Amino acid sequence: MSFGDPNNPYGQQQGGQPQQGGQPGYGYPQQPQQSQQGYGYPQAPAAPGGYGFPAGPTEMPGGVKAARVLLYVIAGLQAIGAIFVVLAAAAVNAAKNDSTMQEDVQFQQLADYSGGVLWAMAAFAVAWGVFAVVLAAKFGKGGNGLRITTIVFGVVTAILGIWPFVVIGLIHTILAILVVVFVAKSDGDAWFNRQQQH
């Protein structure tokens, strides 16, 4: 009994076993081949972000949380400042309507000017506070555009705190600088540039 040519890959091998690693022997079902790993290197698990990039942090870092809280504090301070400015505008308006002051032309001109400026400042304070709340509310899902907007907001707030509101604005300046630092740090960068889950 002959087993055929041992060098023939299509012939039956001795012992009736299918060939290992190449083509299966004639009449035998094909076996699924197992994937072979590289020479001695373990197979790395797939990265969660896809395309070989990590997805980024899944929980908001502490610095970003602190920046969010500081934005809410800035908004609260804006509201308190707006209340004081409205009270000052109302006081100027009341003084303008006082019978003893109505004859003083210079005071009336100053009251008209300062009253308008105070109302504009109150409106700006309210709008700036609302802007801070909107920024803070979007920290959970915002991307890099929100990060850049928050940094610009912090820089402008810090500058406005220095001039023209030096004494009152010092707290705003400190808070705004902290917001910029916390958002601009590497963990803030990783949070705002993470892959968004939809």
Tab-separated table of C-alpha atoms in Angstrom:
chain	number	residue	atom	x	y	z
A	1	MET	CA	0.000	0.000	0.000
A	2	SER	CA	1.391	3.304	-1.033
A	3	PHE	CA	0.755	6.671	0.575
A	4	GLY	CA	1.808	8.680	-2.430
A	5	ASP	CA	4.503	11.271	-2.791
A	6	PRO	CA	5.385	12.815	0.618
A	7	ASN	CA	6.218	16.129	-1.112
A	8	ASN	CA	2.805	16.430	-2.782
A	9	PRO	CA	0.758	18.980	-0.761
A	10	TYR	CA	-2.517	17.600	-2.170
A	11	GLY	CA	-1.869	14.012	-1.407
A	12	GLN	CA	-2.865	12.163	1.737
A	13	GLN	CA	-0.244	12.267	4.453
A	14	GLN	CA	0.934	9.290	6.335
A	15	GLY	CA	-1.264	8.328	9.225
A	16	GLY	CA	-4.365	9.928	7.682
A	17	GLN	CA	-3.857	13.278	9.443
A	18	PRO	CA	-4.486	16.624	7.694
A	19	GLN	CA	-1.521	18.820	7.038
A	20	GLN	CA	-0.643	21.356	9.672
A	21	GLY	CA	-0.340	25.069	8.838
A	22	GLY	CA	-1.008	24.799	5.076
A	23	GLN	CA	-3.713	23.270	2.948
A	24	PRO	CA	-5.804	20.527	4.533
A	25	GLY	CA	-5.482	17.043	3.159
A	26	TYR	CA	-7.868	15.780	0.524
A	27	GLY	CA	-11.240	14.815	1.984
A	28	TYR	CA	-10.766	16.544	5.336
A	29	PRO	CA	-12.781	19.631	6.333
A	30	GLN	CA	-10.885	22.841	6.683
A	31	GLN	CA	-10.040	23.844	10.206
A	32	PRO	CA	-10.324	27.548	11.163
A	33	GLN	CA	-6.864	29.002	11.451
A	34	GLN	CA	-6.042	30.884	14.577
A	35	SER	CA	-4.532	34.337	14.192
A	36	GLN	CA	-0.858	34.397	14.846
A	37	GLN	CA	0.610	37.142	16.946
A	38	GLY	CA	3.868	38.886	16.222
A	39	TYR	CA	7.085	37.350	17.330
A	40	GLY	CA	6.842	37.316	21.119
A	41	TYR	CA	4.716	40.500	21.432
A	42	PRO	CA	1.385	40.212	23.233
A	43	GLN	CA	-1.729	41.359	21.416
A	44	ALA	CA	-2.699	44.864	22.628
A	45	PRO	CA	-6.367	45.520	23.397
A	46	ALA	CA	-8.173	47.933	21.111
A	47	ALA	CA	-8.101	51.530	22.282
A	48	PRO	CA	-11.525	52.817	23.404
A	49	GLY	CA	-11.313	55.958	21.270
A	50	GLY	CA	-11.025	54.147	17.952
A	51	TYR	CA	-8.387	54.797	15.281
A	52	GLY	CA	-5.707	54.023	17.872
A	53	PHE	CA	-6.361	57.190	19.920
A	54	PRO	CA	-7.600	57.147	23.523
A	55	ALA	CA	-11.088	58.488	24.194
A	56	GLY	CA	-9.932	60.858	26.946
A	57	PRO	CA	-11.184	61.198	30.501
A	58	THR	CA	-14.659	59.943	31.272
A	59	GLU	CA	-15.083	62.057	34.396
A	60	MET	CA	-14.638	65.819	34.586
A	61	PRO	CA	-11.220	66.609	36.141
A	62	GLY	CA	-11.095	68.532	39.426
A	63	GLY	CA	-9.603	71.659	37.855
A	64	VAL	CA	-12.376	71.821	35.267
A	65	LYS	CA	-14.995	71.344	38.002
A	66	ALA	CA	-13.380	74.193	39.963
A	67	ALA	CA	-13.444	76.445	36.880
A	68	ARG	CA	-17.133	75.661	36.429
A	69	VAL	CA	-17.882	76.601	40.061
A	70	LEU	CA	-15.852	79.813	39.699
A	71	LEU	CA	-17.907	80.769	36.628
A	72	TYR	CA	-21.068	80.399	38.709
A	73	VAL	CA	-19.474	82.548	41.433
A	74	ILE	CA	-18.588	85.210	38.852
A	75	ALA	CA	-22.206	85.147	37.629
A	76	GLY	CA	-23.448	85.613	41.206
A	77	LEU	CA	-21.087	88.539	41.729
A	78	GLN	CA	-22.287	90.055	38.451
A	79	ALA	CA	-25.885	89.828	39.693
A	80	ILE	CA	-24.981	91.490	43.008
A	81	GLY	CA	-23.042	94.209	41.175
A	82	ALA	CA	-25.973	94.797	38.825
A	83	ILE	CA	-28.279	95.286	41.817
A	84	PHE	CA	-25.946	97.927	43.305
A	85	VAL	CA	-25.632	99.713	39.959
A	86	VAL	CA	-29.426	99.738	39.539
A	87	LEU	CA	-29.776	101.213	43.035
A	88	ALA	CA	-27.191	103.874	42.193
A	89	ALA	CA	-29.006	104.708	38.938
A	90	ALA	CA	-32.298	104.973	40.842
A	91	ALA	CA	-30.657	107.291	43.420
A	92	VAL	CA	-29.285	109.538	40.657
A	93	ASN	CA	-32.712	109.611	39.039
A	94	ALA	CA	-34.355	110.511	42.363
A	95	ALA	CA	-31.822	113.282	42.983
A	96	LYS	CA	-32.408	114.586	39.477
A	97	ASN	CA	-36.125	114.909	40.208
A	98	ASP	CA	-35.513	116.694	43.530
A	99	SER	CA	-36.925	120.239	43.392
A	100	THR	CA	-33.767	121.834	44.814
A	101	MET	CA	-31.550	120.171	42.186
A	102	GLN	CA	-33.770	120.846	39.177
A	103	GLU	CA	-32.458	124.395	38.909
A	104	ASP	CA	-28.815	123.293	38.777
A	105	VAL	CA	-28.150	122.801	35.041
A	106	GLN	CA	-24.729	121.231	35.486
A	107	PHE	CA	-26.076	118.626	37.905
A	108	GLN	CA	-28.953	117.838	35.544
A	109	GLN	CA	-26.518	117.245	32.667
A	110	LEU	CA	-24.294	115.100	34.880
A	111	ALA	CA	-27.311	113.167	36.172
A	112	ASP	CA	-28.558	112.484	32.646
A	113	TYR	CA	-25.128	111.250	31.569
A	114	SER	CA	-24.323	109.227	34.670
A	115	GLY	CA	-27.841	107.782	34.867
A	116	GLY	CA	-27.563	106.454	31.310
A	117	VAL	CA	-24.084	105.072	31.958
A	118	LEU	CA	-25.255	103.347	35.146
A	119	TRP	CA	-28.198	101.687	33.383
A	120	ALA	CA	-25.855	100.514	30.598
A	121	MET	CA	-23.428	99.125	33.190
A	122	ALA	CA	-26.266	97.263	34.911
A	123	ALA	CA	-27.368	95.735	31.600
A	124	PHE	CA	-23.785	94.723	30.789
A	125	ALA	CA	-23.315	93.168	34.237
A	126	VAL	CA	-26.465	91.072	33.811
A	127	ALA	CA	-25.491	89.989	30.266
A	128	TRP	CA	-21.932	89.092	31.360
A	129	GLY	CA	-23.314	87.049	34.266
A	130	VAL	CA	-25.702	85.180	31.962
A	131	PHE	CA	-22.779	84.476	29.621
A	132	ALA	CA	-20.797	82.995	32.542
A	133	VAL	CA	-23.734	80.729	33.462
A	134	VAL	CA	-24.123	79.531	29.852
A	135	LEU	CA	-20.408	78.694	29.655
A	136	ALA	CA	-20.475	76.814	32.969
A	137	ALA	CA	-23.604	74.882	31.983
A	138	LYS	CA	-21.938	73.588	28.788
A	139	PHE	CA	-18.824	72.207	30.497
A	140	GLY	CA	-20.268	68.680	30.529
A	141	LYS	CA	-20.549	68.316	26.752
A	142	GLY	CA	-18.572	71.214	25.341
A	143	GLY	CA	-15.595	70.772	23.051
A	144	ASN	CA	-12.452	72.742	22.353
A	145	GLY	CA	-14.434	75.749	21.080
A	146	LEU	CA	-16.034	76.100	24.514
A	147	ARG	CA	-12.595	75.867	26.119
A	148	ILE	CA	-11.239	78.685	23.942
A	149	THR	CA	-14.348	80.813	24.564
A	150	THR	CA	-13.973	80.288	28.315
A	151	ILE	CA	-10.310	81.323	28.199
A	152	VAL	CA	-11.225	84.497	26.264
A	153	PHE	CA	-14.052	85.179	28.732
A	154	GLY	CA	-11.614	84.800	31.643
A	155	VAL	CA	-9.033	87.112	30.095
A	156	VAL	CA	-11.615	89.828	29.312
A	157	THR	CA	-13.109	89.496	32.818
A	158	ALA	CA	-9.652	89.824	34.373
A	159	ILE	CA	-8.917	92.940	32.317
A	160	LEU	CA	-12.291	94.511	33.196
A	161	GLY	CA	-11.567	93.711	36.843
A	162	ILE	CA	-8.326	95.661	36.672
A	163	TRP	CA	-9.757	98.607	34.756
A	164	PRO	CA	-12.122	100.451	35.253
A	165	PHE	CA	-13.383	98.628	38.352
A	166	VAL	CA	-10.094	98.300	40.236
A	167	VAL	CA	-11.326	98.042	43.825
A	168	ILE	CA	-14.515	96.063	43.218
A	169	GLY	CA	-13.073	94.105	40.313
A	170	LEU	CA	-10.083	92.644	42.138
A	171	ILE	CA	-12.127	89.585	43.143
A	172	HIS	CA	-13.323	89.204	39.551
A	173	THR	CA	-9.739	89.408	38.329
A	174	ILE	CA	-8.524	86.674	40.686
A	175	LEU	CA	-11.468	84.386	39.883
A	176	ALA	CA	-11.091	84.948	36.147
A	177	ILE	CA	-7.351	84.165	36.236
A	178	LEU	CA	-8.100	80.933	38.099
A	179	VAL	CA	-10.721	79.976	35.496
A	180	VAL	CA	-8.187	80.529	32.696
A	181	VAL	CA	-5.508	78.490	34.504
A	182	PHE	CA	-7.816	75.558	35.289
A	183	VAL	CA	-9.256	75.369	31.774
A	184	ALA	CA	-5.892	75.848	30.025
A	185	LYS	CA	-4.110	73.094	31.999
A	186	SER	CA	-3.420	69.725	30.372
A	187	ASP	CA	-6.302	67.947	32.138
A	188	GLY	CA	-8.640	70.704	30.921
A	189	ASP	CA	-7.253	70.252	27.417
A	190	ALA	CA	-7.837	66.489	27.644
A	191	TRP	CA	-11.410	67.013	28.906
A	192	PHE	CA	-12.482	69.460	26.206
A	193	ASN	CA	-10.732	67.521	23.402
A	194	ARG	CA	-12.074	64.114	24.396
A	195	GLN	CA	-14.135	62.031	22.009
A	196	GLN	CA	-17.773	63.016	22.529
A	197	GLN	CA	-20.306	60.289	23.243
A	198	HIS	CA	-23.454	60.775	21.186
